[in-house]
mmCIF file with all atom_site columns, C-alpha atoms in Angstrom:
data_model
loop_
_atom_site.group_PDB
_atom_site.id
_atom_site.type_symbol
_atom_site.label_atom_id
_atom_site.label_alt_id
_atom_site.label_comp_id
_atom_site.label_asym_id
_atom_site.label_entity_id
_atom_site.label_seq_id
_atom_site.pdbx_PDB_ins_code
_atom_site.Cartn_x
_atom_site.Cartn_y
_atom_site.Cartn_z
_atom_site.occupancy
_atom_site.B_iso_or_equiv
_atom_site.pdbx_formal_charge
_atom_site.auth_seq_id
_atom_site.auth_comp_id
_atom_site.auth_asym_id
_atom_site.auth_atom_id
_atom_site.pdbx_PDB_model_num
ATOM 1   C CA . UNK A 1 1   ? -0.004  0.036  0.057   1.00 79.00 ? 1   UNK A CA 1
ATOM 2   C CA . UNK A 1 2   ? 1.273   3.520  -0.637  1.00 86.00 ? 2   UNK A CA 1
ATOM 3   C CA . UNK A 1 3   ? 1.708   6.223  2.059   1.00 92.00 ? 3   UNK A CA 1
ATOM 4   C CA . UNK A 1 4   ? 2.776   9.730  2.151   1.00 95.00 ? 4   UNK A CA 1
ATOM 5   C CA . UNK A 1 5   ? 4.306   11.376 5.247   1.00 97.00 ? 5   UNK A CA 1
ATOM 6   C CA . UNK A 1 6   ? 4.536   15.023 5.931   1.00 97.00 ? 6   UNK A CA 1
ATOM 7   C CA . UNK A 1 7   ? 6.355   15.085 9.290   1.00 96.00 ? 7   UNK A CA 1
ATOM 8   C CA . UNK A 1 8   ? 5.438   18.861 10.071  1.00 95.00 ? 8   UNK A CA 1
ATOM 9   C CA . UNK A 1 9   ? 2.003   19.930 10.906  1.00 95.00 ? 9   UNK A CA 1
ATOM 10  C CA . UNK A 1 10  ? 2.969   23.454 11.229  1.00 96.00 ? 10  UNK A CA 1
ATOM 11  C CA . UNK A 1 11  ? 5.944   25.477 9.993   1.00 97.00 ? 11  UNK A CA 1
ATOM 12  C CA . UNK A 1 12  ? 6.598   29.111 10.587  1.00 97.00 ? 12  UNK A CA 1
ATOM 13  C CA . UNK A 1 13  ? 9.409   31.161 8.862   1.00 97.00 ? 13  UNK A CA 1
ATOM 14  C CA . UNK A 1 14  ? 10.130  34.889 8.397   1.00 97.00 ? 14  UNK A CA 1
ATOM 15  C CA . UNK A 1 15  ? 9.715   36.574 5.065   1.00 97.00 ? 15  UNK A CA 1
ATOM 16  C CA . UNK A 1 16  ? 12.815  36.275 3.102   1.00 97.00 ? 16  UNK A CA 1
ATOM 17  C CA . UNK A 1 17  ? 13.968  33.195 4.948   1.00 97.00 ? 17  UNK A CA 1
ATOM 18  C CA . UNK A 1 18  ? 14.422  29.910 2.892   1.00 97.00 ? 18  UNK A CA 1
ATOM 19  C CA . UNK A 1 19  ? 11.724  27.159 3.472   1.00 97.00 ? 19  UNK A CA 1
ATOM 20  C CA . UNK A 1 20  ? 11.565  23.551 3.153   1.00 97.00 ? 20  UNK A CA 1
ATOM 21  C CA . UNK A 1 21  ? 8.463   21.299 3.463   1.00 98.00 ? 21  UNK A CA 1
ATOM 22  C CA . UNK A 1 22  ? 9.143   17.723 3.930   1.00 98.00 ? 22  UNK A CA 1
ATOM 23  C CA . UNK A 1 23  ? 7.427   14.854 2.019   1.00 98.00 ? 23  UNK A CA 1
ATOM 24  C CA . UNK A 1 24  ? 8.450   11.100 2.350   1.00 97.00 ? 24  UNK A CA 1
ATOM 25  C CA . UNK A 1 25  ? 6.537   8.367  0.400   1.00 96.00 ? 25  UNK A CA 1
ATOM 26  C CA . UNK A 1 26  ? 6.356   4.536  0.365   1.00 94.00 ? 26  UNK A CA 1
ATOM 27  C CA . UNK A 1 27  ? 5.179   2.842  -2.850  1.00 90.00 ? 27  UNK A CA 1
ATOM 28  C CA . UNK A 1 28  ? 6.443   -0.323 -4.363  1.00 86.00 ? 28  UNK A CA 1
ATOM 29  C CA . UNK A 1 29  ? 5.609   0.963  -7.917  1.00 83.00 ? 29  UNK A CA 1
ATOM 30  C CA . UNK A 1 30  ? 7.117   3.752  -9.990  1.00 83.00 ? 30  UNK A CA 1
ATOM 31  C CA . UNK A 1 31  ? 6.319   7.078  -8.076  1.00 85.00 ? 31  UNK A CA 1
ATOM 32  C CA . UNK A 1 32  ? 4.740   10.250 -9.481  1.00 88.00 ? 32  UNK A CA 1
ATOM 33  C CA . UNK A 1 33  ? 4.494   12.945 -6.928  1.00 92.00 ? 33  UNK A CA 1
ATOM 34  C CA . UNK A 1 34  ? 2.679   16.333 -6.676  1.00 94.00 ? 34  UNK A CA 1
ATOM 35  C CA . UNK A 1 35  ? 2.410   19.276 -4.362  1.00 96.00 ? 35  UNK A CA 1
ATOM 36  C CA . UNK A 1 36  ? -1.054  20.759 -3.937  1.00 97.00 ? 36  UNK A CA 1
ATOM 37  C CA . UNK A 1 37  ? -1.761  24.010 -2.108  1.00 97.00 ? 37  UNK A CA 1
ATOM 38  C CA . UNK A 1 38  ? -4.913  25.455 -0.484  1.00 97.00 ? 38  UNK A CA 1
ATOM 39  C CA . UNK A 1 39  ? -4.721  29.213 0.125   1.00 97.00 ? 39  UNK A CA 1
ATOM 40  C CA . UNK A 1 40  ? -7.281  30.663 2.741   1.00 94.00 ? 40  UNK A CA 1
ATOM 41  C CA . UNK A 1 41  ? -10.663 30.518 1.412   1.00 91.00 ? 41  UNK A CA 1
ATOM 42  C CA . UNK A 1 42  ? -9.584  28.922 -1.820  1.00 94.00 ? 42  UNK A CA 1
ATOM 43  C CA . UNK A 1 43  ? -10.067 25.656 -3.367  1.00 94.00 ? 43  UNK A CA 1
ATOM 44  C CA . UNK A 1 44  ? -7.131  22.980 -3.309  1.00 96.00 ? 44  UNK A CA 1
ATOM 45  C CA . UNK A 1 45  ? -5.139  23.371 -6.526  1.00 94.00 ? 45  UNK A CA 1
ATOM 46  C CA . UNK A 1 46  ? -1.973  21.741 -8.133  1.00 94.00 ? 46  UNK A CA 1
ATOM 47  C CA . UNK A 1 47  ? 1.284   23.510 -7.280  1.00 95.00 ? 47  UNK A CA 1
ATOM 48  C CA . UNK A 1 48  ? 3.749   21.383 -9.142  1.00 92.00 ? 48  UNK A CA 1
ATOM 49  C CA . UNK A 1 49  ? 4.358   17.911 -10.206 1.00 89.00 ? 49  UNK A CA 1
ATOM 50  C CA . UNK A 1 50  ? 7.757   16.080 -10.273 1.00 84.00 ? 50  UNK A CA 1
ATOM 51  C CA . UNK A 1 51  ? 7.480   14.888 -13.937 1.00 78.00 ? 51  UNK A CA 1
ATOM 52  C CA . UNK A 1 52  ? 7.472   18.418 -15.140 1.00 79.00 ? 52  UNK A CA 1
ATOM 53  C CA . UNK A 1 53  ? 10.622  19.641 -13.173 1.00 78.00 ? 53  UNK A CA 1
ATOM 54  C CA . UNK A 1 54  ? 9.371   23.039 -13.182 1.00 83.00 ? 54  UNK A CA 1
ATOM 55  C CA . UNK A 1 55  ? 9.467   25.975 -10.677 1.00 86.00 ? 55  UNK A CA 1
ATOM 56  C CA . UNK A 1 56  ? 6.181   27.512 -9.831  1.00 88.00 ? 56  UNK A CA 1
ATOM 57  C CA . UNK A 1 57  ? 5.953   30.684 -7.803  1.00 93.00 ? 57  UNK A CA 1
ATOM 58  C CA . UNK A 1 58  ? 9.735   30.127 -6.889  1.00 93.00 ? 58  UNK A CA 1
ATOM 59  C CA . UNK A 1 59  ? 9.127   26.481 -5.475  1.00 95.00 ? 59  UNK A CA 1
ATOM 60  C CA . UNK A 1 60  ? 10.940  23.529 -6.718  1.00 94.00 ? 60  UNK A CA 1
ATOM 61  C CA . UNK A 1 61  ? 10.718  19.951 -5.583  1.00 94.00 ? 61  UNK A CA 1
ATOM 62  C CA . UNK A 1 62  ? 13.103  17.209 -6.627  1.00 89.00 ? 62  UNK A CA 1
ATOM 63  C CA . UNK A 1 63  ? 12.210  13.477 -6.454  1.00 91.00 ? 63  UNK A CA 1
ATOM 64  C CA . UNK A 1 64  ? 14.787  11.546 -4.531  1.00 91.00 ? 64  UNK A CA 1
ATOM 65  C CA . UNK A 1 65  ? 14.092  7.859  -5.020  1.00 90.00 ? 65  UNK A CA 1
ATOM 66  C CA . UNK A 1 66  ? 17.065  6.778  -2.873  1.00 92.00 ? 66  UNK A CA 1
ATOM 67  C CA . UNK A 1 67  ? 15.607  8.672  0.153   1.00 93.00 ? 67  UNK A CA 1
ATOM 68  C CA . UNK A 1 68  ? 12.007  8.352  -1.033  1.00 94.00 ? 68  UNK A CA 1
ATOM 69  C CA . UNK A 1 69  ? 11.366  12.050 -0.556  1.00 95.00 ? 69  UNK A CA 1
ATOM 70  C CA . UNK A 1 70  ? 9.838   14.813 -2.611  1.00 96.00 ? 70  UNK A CA 1
ATOM 71  C CA . UNK A 1 71  ? 10.789  17.915 -0.431  1.00 97.00 ? 71  UNK A CA 1
ATOM 72  C CA . UNK A 1 72  ? 9.254   21.347 -1.451  1.00 97.00 ? 72  UNK A CA 1
ATOM 73  C CA . UNK A 1 73  ? 11.744  24.312 -1.391  1.00 96.00 ? 73  UNK A CA 1
ATOM 74  C CA . UNK A 1 74  ? 11.740  27.958 -1.813  1.00 97.00 ? 74  UNK A CA 1
ATOM 75  C CA . UNK A 1 75  ? 14.897  30.118 -1.238  1.00 97.00 ? 75  UNK A CA 1
ATOM 76  C CA . UNK A 1 76  ? 13.122  33.248 -0.232  1.00 97.00 ? 76  UNK A CA 1
ATOM 77  C CA . UNK A 1 77  ? 9.577   32.944 1.438   1.00 97.00 ? 77  UNK A CA 1
ATOM 78  C CA . UNK A 1 78  ? 6.823   35.493 0.666   1.00 97.00 ? 78  UNK A CA 1
ATOM 79  C CA . UNK A 1 79  ? 3.921   36.366 3.018   1.00 97.00 ? 79  UNK A CA 1
ATOM 80  C CA . UNK A 1 80  ? 1.548   35.181 0.194   1.00 97.00 ? 80  UNK A CA 1
ATOM 81  C CA . UNK A 1 81  ? 3.049   31.712 0.432   1.00 97.00 ? 81  UNK A CA 1
ATOM 82  C CA . UNK A 1 82  ? 1.241   31.283 3.843   1.00 98.00 ? 82  UNK A CA 1
ATOM 83  C CA . UNK A 1 83  ? -1.206  28.070 3.056   1.00 98.00 ? 83  UNK A CA 1
ATOM 84  C CA . UNK A 1 84  ? -1.812  24.569 3.603   1.00 97.00 ? 84  UNK A CA 1
ATOM 85  C CA . UNK A 1 85  ? 0.557   22.363 1.629   1.00 98.00 ? 85  UNK A CA 1
ATOM 86  C CA . UNK A 1 86  ? -0.247  18.673 0.718   1.00 97.00 ? 86  UNK A CA 1
ATOM 87  C CA . UNK A 1 87  ? 2.048   16.230 -0.793  1.00 97.00 ? 87  UNK A CA 1
ATOM 88  C CA . UNK A 1 88  ? 0.364   13.542 -2.994  1.00 95.00 ? 88  UNK A CA 1
ATOM 89  C CA . UNK A 1 89  ? 1.336   10.287 -4.575  1.00 93.00 ? 89  UNK A CA 1
ATOM 90  C CA . UNK A 1 90  ? -0.317  8.961  -7.800  1.00 88.00 ? 90  UNK A CA 1
ATOM 91  C CA . UNK A 1 91  ? -0.820  5.269  -7.551  1.00 78.00 ? 91  UNK A CA 1
ATOM 92  C CA . UNK A 1 92  ? -1.927  3.208  -10.306 1.00 70.00 ? 92  UNK A CA 1
ATOM 93  C CA . UNK A 1 93  ? -5.405  1.267  -9.864  1.00 62.00 ? 93  UNK A CA 1
ATOM 94  C CA . UNK A 1 94  ? -5.166  -1.063 -12.903 1.00 61.00 ? 94  UNK A CA 1
ATOM 95  C CA . UNK A 1 95  ? -5.033  -0.206 -16.587 1.00 59.00 ? 95  UNK A CA 1
ATOM 96  C CA . UNK A 1 96  ? -5.065  3.597  -17.271 1.00 58.00 ? 96  UNK A CA 1
ATOM 97  C CA . UNK A 1 97  ? -6.968  4.332  -13.718 1.00 70.00 ? 97  UNK A CA 1
ATOM 98  C CA . UNK A 1 98  ? -5.250  5.841  -10.864 1.00 76.00 ? 98  UNK A CA 1
ATOM 99  C CA . UNK A 1 99  ? -5.967  7.724  -7.459  1.00 83.00 ? 99  UNK A CA 1
ATOM 100 C CA . UNK A 1 100 ? -3.912  10.294 -5.422  1.00 89.00 ? 100 UNK A CA 1
ATOM 101 C CA . UNK A 1 101 ? -3.118  9.436  -1.887  1.00 91.00 ? 101 UNK A CA 1
ATOM 102 C CA . UNK A 1 102 ? -2.296  12.598 0.106   1.00 94.00 ? 102 UNK A CA 1
ATOM 103 C CA . UNK A 1 103 ? -0.305  13.566 3.196   1.00 95.00 ? 103 UNK A CA 1
ATOM 104 C CA . UNK A 1 104 ? -1.749  15.047 6.293   1.00 96.00 ? 104 UNK A CA 1
ATOM 105 C CA . UNK A 1 105 ? -0.509  18.431 5.002   1.00 96.00 ? 105 UNK A CA 1
ATOM 106 C CA . UNK A 1 106 ? 1.696   21.154 6.601   1.00 97.00 ? 106 UNK A CA 1
ATOM 107 C CA . UNK A 1 107 ? 0.379   24.660 7.280   1.00 97.00 ? 107 UNK A CA 1
ATOM 108 C CA . UNK A 1 108 ? 3.056   27.208 6.317   1.00 98.00 ? 108 UNK A CA 1
ATOM 109 C CA . UNK A 1 109 ? 2.966   30.509 7.992   1.00 98.00 ? 109 UNK A CA 1
ATOM 110 C CA . UNK A 1 110 ? 5.326   33.242 6.665   1.00 97.00 ? 110 UNK A CA 1
ATOM 111 C CA . UNK A 1 111 ? 5.643   36.262 9.151   1.00 96.00 ? 111 UNK A CA 1
ATOM 112 C CA . UNK A 1 112 ? 6.642   39.638 8.076   1.00 94.00 ? 112 UNK A CA 1
ATOM 113 C CA . UNK B 2 1   ? -11.160 26.409 -17.084 1.00 67.00 ? 1   UNK B CA 1
ATOM 114 C CA . UNK B 2 2   ? -12.315 23.378 -15.501 1.00 63.00 ? 2   UNK B CA 1
ATOM 115 C CA . UNK B 2 3   ? -15.212 23.847 -13.068 1.00 90.00 ? 3   UNK B CA 1
ATOM 116 C CA . UNK B 2 4   ? -16.093 21.390 -10.418 1.00 96.00 ? 4   UNK B CA 1
ATOM 117 C CA . UNK B 2 5   ? -19.167 22.559 -8.544  1.00 96.00 ? 5   UNK B CA 1
ATOM 118 C CA . UNK B 2 6   ? -20.353 21.115 -5.186  1.00 96.00 ? 6   UNK B CA 1
ATOM 119 C CA . UNK B 2 7   ? -24.123 22.132 -4.651  1.00 89.00 ? 7   UNK B CA 1
ATOM 120 C CA . UNK B 2 8   ? -23.866 22.781 -0.989  1.00 90.00 ? 8   UNK B CA 1
ATOM 121 C CA . UNK B 2 9   ? -21.213 24.873 0.746   1.00 92.00 ? 9   UNK B CA 1
ATOM 122 C CA . UNK B 2 10  ? -22.524 24.524 4.166   1.00 96.00 ? 10  UNK B CA 1
ATOM 123 C CA . UNK B 2 11  ? -25.058 21.770 5.694   1.00 96.00 ? 11  UNK B CA 1
ATOM 124 C CA . UNK B 2 12  ? -26.304 21.104 9.103   1.00 97.00 ? 12  UNK B CA 1
ATOM 125 C CA . UNK B 2 13  ? -28.021 17.779 9.540   1.00 97.00 ? 13  UNK B CA 1
ATOM 126 C CA . UNK B 2 14  ? -29.259 15.725 12.519  1.00 97.00 ? 14  UNK B CA 1
ATOM 127 C CA . UNK B 2 15  ? -27.959 12.300 13.558  1.00 97.00 ? 15  UNK B CA 1
ATOM 128 C CA . UNK B 2 16  ? -29.618 9.554  11.545  1.00 97.00 ? 16  UNK B CA 1
ATOM 129 C CA . UNK B 2 17  ? -30.625 11.779 8.564   1.00 97.00 ? 17  UNK B CA 1
ATOM 130 C CA . UNK B 2 18  ? -29.877 10.688 5.109   1.00 97.00 ? 18  UNK B CA 1
ATOM 131 C CA . UNK B 2 19  ? -27.499 13.209 3.505   1.00 97.00 ? 19  UNK B CA 1
ATOM 132 C CA . UNK B 2 20  ? -26.849 13.805 -0.425  1.00 97.00 ? 20  UNK B CA 1
ATOM 133 C CA . UNK B 2 21  ? -23.718 15.710 -1.430  1.00 97.00 ? 21  UNK B CA 1
ATOM 134 C CA . UNK B 2 22  ? -23.578 16.459 -5.204  1.00 97.00 ? 22  UNK B CA 1
ATOM 135 C CA . UNK B 2 23  ? -20.783 17.229 -7.424  1.00 97.00 ? 23  UNK B CA 1
ATOM 136 C CA . UNK B 2 24  ? -20.894 18.357 -11.061 1.00 97.00 ? 24  UNK B CA 1
ATOM 137 C CA . UNK B 2 25  ? -17.954 18.878 -13.267 1.00 96.00 ? 25  UNK B CA 1
ATOM 138 C CA . UNK B 2 26  ? -18.139 20.538 -16.910 1.00 94.00 ? 26  UNK B CA 1
ATOM 139 C CA . UNK B 2 27  ? -15.043 19.238 -18.444 1.00 88.00 ? 27  UNK B CA 1
ATOM 140 C CA . UNK B 2 28  ? -15.953 15.638 -19.630 1.00 90.00 ? 28  UNK B CA 1
ATOM 141 C CA . UNK B 2 29  ? -13.534 14.077 -16.962 1.00 90.00 ? 29  UNK B CA 1
ATOM 142 C CA . UNK B 2 30  ? -13.891 10.433 -16.670 1.00 89.00 ? 30  UNK B CA 1
ATOM 143 C CA . UNK B 2 31  ? -12.495 10.175 -13.217 1.00 91.00 ? 31  UNK B CA 1
ATOM 144 C CA . UNK B 2 32  ? -14.219 11.649 -10.150 1.00 94.00 ? 32  UNK B CA 1
ATOM 145 C CA . UNK B 2 33  ? -13.504 11.446 -6.466  1.00 95.00 ? 33  UNK B CA 1
ATOM 146 C CA . UNK B 2 34  ? -14.889 12.136 -3.055  1.00 97.00 ? 34  UNK B CA 1
ATOM 147 C CA . UNK B 2 35  ? -12.416 13.161 -0.133  1.00 97.00 ? 35  UNK B CA 1
ATOM 148 C CA . UNK B 2 36  ? -12.938 14.241 3.238   1.00 97.00 ? 36  UNK B CA 1
ATOM 149 C CA . UNK B 2 37  ? -10.550 16.825 4.810   1.00 96.00 ? 37  UNK B CA 1
ATOM 150 C CA . UNK B 2 38  ? -10.053 16.946 8.561   1.00 95.00 ? 38  UNK B CA 1
ATOM 151 C CA . UNK B 2 39  ? -7.463  18.955 10.452  1.00 90.00 ? 39  UNK B CA 1
ATOM 152 C CA . UNK B 2 40  ? -4.434  16.860 11.231  1.00 89.00 ? 40  UNK B CA 1
ATOM 153 C CA . UNK B 2 41  ? -5.676  13.888 9.068   1.00 93.00 ? 41  UNK B CA 1
ATOM 154 C CA . UNK B 2 42  ? -5.305  15.632 5.764   1.00 92.00 ? 42  UNK B CA 1
ATOM 155 C CA . UNK B 2 43  ? -7.349  14.362 2.797   1.00 94.00 ? 43  UNK B CA 1
ATOM 156 C CA . UNK B 2 44  ? -8.750  10.884 2.872   1.00 95.00 ? 44  UNK B CA 1
ATOM 157 C CA . UNK B 2 45  ? -10.191 9.230  -0.075  1.00 94.00 ? 45  UNK B CA 1
ATOM 158 C CA . UNK B 2 46  ? -13.782 7.803  0.361   1.00 96.00 ? 46  UNK B CA 1
ATOM 159 C CA . UNK B 2 47  ? -14.867 6.727  -2.943  1.00 96.00 ? 47  UNK B CA 1
ATOM 160 C CA . UNK B 2 48  ? -13.866 7.193  -6.503  1.00 93.00 ? 48  UNK B CA 1
ATOM 161 C CA . UNK B 2 49  ? -15.431 6.461  -10.089 1.00 93.00 ? 49  UNK B CA 1
ATOM 162 C CA . UNK B 2 50  ? -13.584 5.884  -13.357 1.00 89.00 ? 50  UNK B CA 1
ATOM 163 C CA . UNK B 2 51  ? -16.720 5.855  -15.395 1.00 89.00 ? 51  UNK B CA 1
ATOM 164 C CA . UNK B 2 52  ? -20.383 6.098  -15.435 1.00 92.00 ? 52  UNK B CA 1
ATOM 165 C CA . UNK B 2 53  ? -21.987 3.416  -13.060 1.00 89.00 ? 53  UNK B CA 1
ATOM 166 C CA . UNK B 2 54  ? -18.661 2.585  -11.794 1.00 90.00 ? 54  UNK B CA 1
ATOM 167 C CA . UNK B 2 55  ? -17.316 2.981  -8.454  1.00 92.00 ? 55  UNK B CA 1
ATOM 168 C CA . UNK B 2 56  ? -14.471 1.846  -6.161  1.00 91.00 ? 56  UNK B CA 1
ATOM 169 C CA . UNK B 2 57  ? -13.857 2.092  -2.321  1.00 93.00 ? 57  UNK B CA 1
ATOM 170 C CA . UNK B 2 58  ? -11.306 4.409  -1.223  1.00 92.00 ? 58  UNK B CA 1
ATOM 171 C CA . UNK B 2 59  ? -9.665  4.142  2.101   1.00 91.00 ? 59  UNK B CA 1
ATOM 172 C CA . UNK B 2 60  ? -12.573 5.139  4.378   1.00 96.00 ? 60  UNK B CA 1
ATOM 173 C CA . UNK B 2 61  ? -15.622 4.052  2.683   1.00 96.00 ? 61  UNK B CA 1
ATOM 174 C CA . UNK B 2 62  ? -17.575 2.882  5.794   1.00 96.00 ? 62  UNK B CA 1
ATOM 175 C CA . UNK B 2 63  ? -20.858 4.741  6.301   1.00 96.00 ? 63  UNK B CA 1
ATOM 176 C CA . UNK B 2 64  ? -20.706 6.227  2.673   1.00 98.00 ? 64  UNK B CA 1
ATOM 177 C CA . UNK B 2 65  ? -22.102 5.262  -0.706  1.00 97.00 ? 65  UNK B CA 1
ATOM 178 C CA . UNK B 2 66  ? -21.918 6.928  -4.128  1.00 97.00 ? 66  UNK B CA 1
ATOM 179 C CA . UNK B 2 67  ? -23.912 7.285  -7.287  1.00 97.00 ? 67  UNK B CA 1
ATOM 180 C CA . UNK B 2 68  ? -22.549 8.143  -10.797 1.00 96.00 ? 68  UNK B CA 1
ATOM 181 C CA . UNK B 2 69  ? -25.514 7.760  -13.280 1.00 95.00 ? 69  UNK B CA 1
ATOM 182 C CA . UNK B 2 70  ? -24.276 10.539 -15.590 1.00 96.00 ? 70  UNK B CA 1
ATOM 183 C CA . UNK B 2 71  ? -20.527 11.366 -16.538 1.00 95.00 ? 71  UNK B CA 1
ATOM 184 C CA . UNK B 2 72  ? -20.688 14.849 -15.005 1.00 96.00 ? 72  UNK B CA 1
ATOM 185 C CA . UNK B 2 73  ? -22.342 13.979 -11.711 1.00 97.00 ? 73  UNK B CA 1
ATOM 186 C CA . UNK B 2 74  ? -20.852 12.113 -8.906  1.00 97.00 ? 74  UNK B CA 1
ATOM 187 C CA . UNK B 2 75  ? -23.103 12.065 -5.668  1.00 97.00 ? 75  UNK B CA 1
ATOM 188 C CA . UNK B 2 76  ? -21.916 11.145 -2.033  1.00 98.00 ? 76  UNK B CA 1
ATOM 189 C CA . UNK B 2 77  ? -24.624 9.491  0.234   1.00 97.00 ? 77  UNK B CA 1
ATOM 190 C CA . UNK B 2 78  ? -24.554 9.305  3.862   1.00 97.00 ? 78  UNK B CA 1
ATOM 191 C CA . UNK B 2 79  ? -27.261 6.655  4.512   1.00 94.00 ? 79  UNK B CA 1
ATOM 192 C CA . UNK B 2 80  ? -27.463 7.577  8.419   1.00 96.00 ? 80  UNK B CA 1
ATOM 193 C CA . UNK B 2 81  ? -25.367 10.455 9.260   1.00 97.00 ? 81  UNK B CA 1
ATOM 194 C CA . UNK B 2 82  ? -23.431 10.398 12.403  1.00 97.00 ? 82  UNK B CA 1
ATOM 195 C CA . UNK B 2 83  ? -21.526 13.010 14.401  1.00 97.00 ? 83  UNK B CA 1
ATOM 196 C CA . UNK B 2 84  ? -18.088 11.420 13.234  1.00 96.00 ? 84  UNK B CA 1
ATOM 197 C CA . UNK B 2 85  ? -19.080 12.397 9.940   1.00 98.00 ? 85  UNK B CA 1
ATOM 198 C CA . UNK B 2 86  ? -18.845 16.018 10.625  1.00 98.00 ? 86  UNK B CA 1
ATOM 199 C CA . UNK B 2 87  ? -16.291 17.180 8.169   1.00 97.00 ? 87  UNK B CA 1
ATOM 200 C CA . UNK B 2 88  ? -15.303 19.159 4.980   1.00 97.00 ? 88  UNK B CA 1
ATOM 201 C CA . UNK B 2 89  ? -15.965 16.975 1.780   1.00 98.00 ? 89  UNK B CA 1
ATOM 202 C CA . UNK B 2 90  ? -14.103 17.636 -1.325  1.00 97.00 ? 90  UNK B CA 1
ATOM 203 C CA . UNK B 2 91  ? -14.998 16.542 -4.843  1.00 97.00 ? 91  UNK B CA 1
ATOM 204 C CA . UNK B 2 92  ? -12.509 16.348 -7.443  1.00 95.00 ? 92  UNK B CA 1
ATOM 205 C CA . UNK B 2 93  ? -12.339 15.174 -11.286 1.00 93.00 ? 93  UNK B CA 1
ATOM 206 C CA . UNK B 2 94  ? -9.563  14.322 -13.587 1.00 90.00 ? 94  UNK B CA 1
ATOM 207 C CA . UNK B 2 95  ? -8.751  13.016 -16.974 1.00 84.00 ? 95  UNK B CA 1
ATOM 208 C CA . UNK B 2 96  ? -8.278  9.357  -17.436 1.00 76.00 ? 96  UNK B CA 1
ATOM 209 C CA . UNK B 2 97  ? -5.444  8.142  -19.334 1.00 62.00 ? 97  UNK B CA 1
ATOM 210 C CA . UNK B 2 98  ? -7.610  6.170  -21.677 1.00 58.00 ? 98  UNK B CA 1
ATOM 211 C CA . UNK B 2 99  ? -8.090  9.149  -24.021 1.00 53.00 ? 99  UNK B CA 1
ATOM 212 C CA . UNK B 2 100 ? -4.580  8.626  -25.249 1.00 51.00 ? 100 UNK B CA 1
ATOM 213 C CA . UNK B 2 101 ? -3.604  11.819 -23.963 1.00 53.00 ? 101 UNK B CA 1
ATOM 214 C CA . UNK B 2 102 ? -0.864  12.514 -21.387 1.00 53.00 ? 102 UNK B CA 1
ATOM 215 C CA . UNK B 2 103 ? -2.243  11.263 -18.094 1.00 57.00 ? 103 UNK B CA 1
ATOM 216 C CA . UNK B 2 104 ? -1.035  14.366 -16.029 1.00 66.00 ? 104 UNK B CA 1
ATOM 217 C CA . UNK B 2 105 ? -2.724  13.000 -12.759 1.00 75.00 ? 105 UNK B CA 1
ATOM 218 C CA . UNK B 2 106 ? -4.077  16.487 -11.976 1.00 86.00 ? 106 UNK B CA 1
ATOM 219 C CA . UNK B 2 107 ? -7.058  16.655 -9.991  1.00 91.00 ? 107 UNK B CA 1
ATOM 220 C CA . UNK B 2 108 ? -9.404  19.555 -10.052 1.00 94.00 ? 108 UNK B CA 1
ATOM 221 C CA . UNK B 2 109 ? -11.016 20.266 -6.900  1.00 96.00 ? 109 UNK B CA 1
ATOM 222 C CA . UNK B 2 110 ? -14.483 21.887 -5.851  1.00 96.00 ? 110 UNK B CA 1
ATOM 223 C CA . UNK B 2 111 ? -14.727 24.411 -3.144  1.00 95.00 ? 111 UNK B CA 1
ATOM 224 C CA . UNK B 2 112 ? -15.931 21.769 -0.548  1.00 96.00 ? 112 UNK B CA 1
ATOM 225 C CA . UNK B 2 113 ? -19.099 21.107 1.476   1.00 97.00 ? 113 UNK B CA 1
ATOM 226 C CA . UNK B 2 114 ? -18.822 21.605 5.190   1.00 97.00 ? 114 UNK B CA 1
ATOM 227 C CA . UNK B 2 115 ? -21.146 19.216 6.833   1.00 97.00 ? 115 UNK B CA 1
ATOM 228 C CA . UNK B 2 116 ? -22.027 19.306 10.520  1.00 97.00 ? 116 UNK B CA 1
ATOM 229 C CA . UNK B 2 117 ? -23.973 16.447 12.008  1.00 97.00 ? 117 UNK B CA 1
ATOM 230 C CA . UNK B 2 118 ? -25.686 17.315 15.388  1.00 96.00 ? 118 UNK B CA 1
#
């Protein structure tokens, strides 16, 4: 069975400081990982996915298969980054079907 | 833009009542999902559906059922609501890989339905 672990429920940093949100996974297949974000009073939305190897809003995440990790990083946090962040693992359910398993989330607060 | 609409933003029900949560998506997505979101527990998958009239249990299906009579609509049913089902319920939809397009794995979420069971 697949599992996603986000060890920090809460993370507080000051504006301009680096931020790293941790995510570890357990999955026997080939993993595809995602970060989703939920800003206050907004719907949950995709932030980035590992296969795209993209930087979104200054955030990056690298899949480390050796450490089974997919940590989200940003060198200089901004107040508007304050949100709930969820790491998610895509698991195949047979054929072309799939489902996403989410971690418990990390609430990031960026203080002025 | 993909639009996933959940019919009720806030509901208050009594223990034992039957509750229907409706979700509609307008992008012809094959896959639809129901999650519940609880502080400290994250998102937990209740049920999902890959096609009309198809359904599969997620991680916490007990006390819930679903209905997918039309492709665009996925309903979550609480046959007899209990206080431990007080939660935020999120509906999501996504493309299937069966179309031959790149299976991005991206889920599009509704705004959520906050259910309180008294």
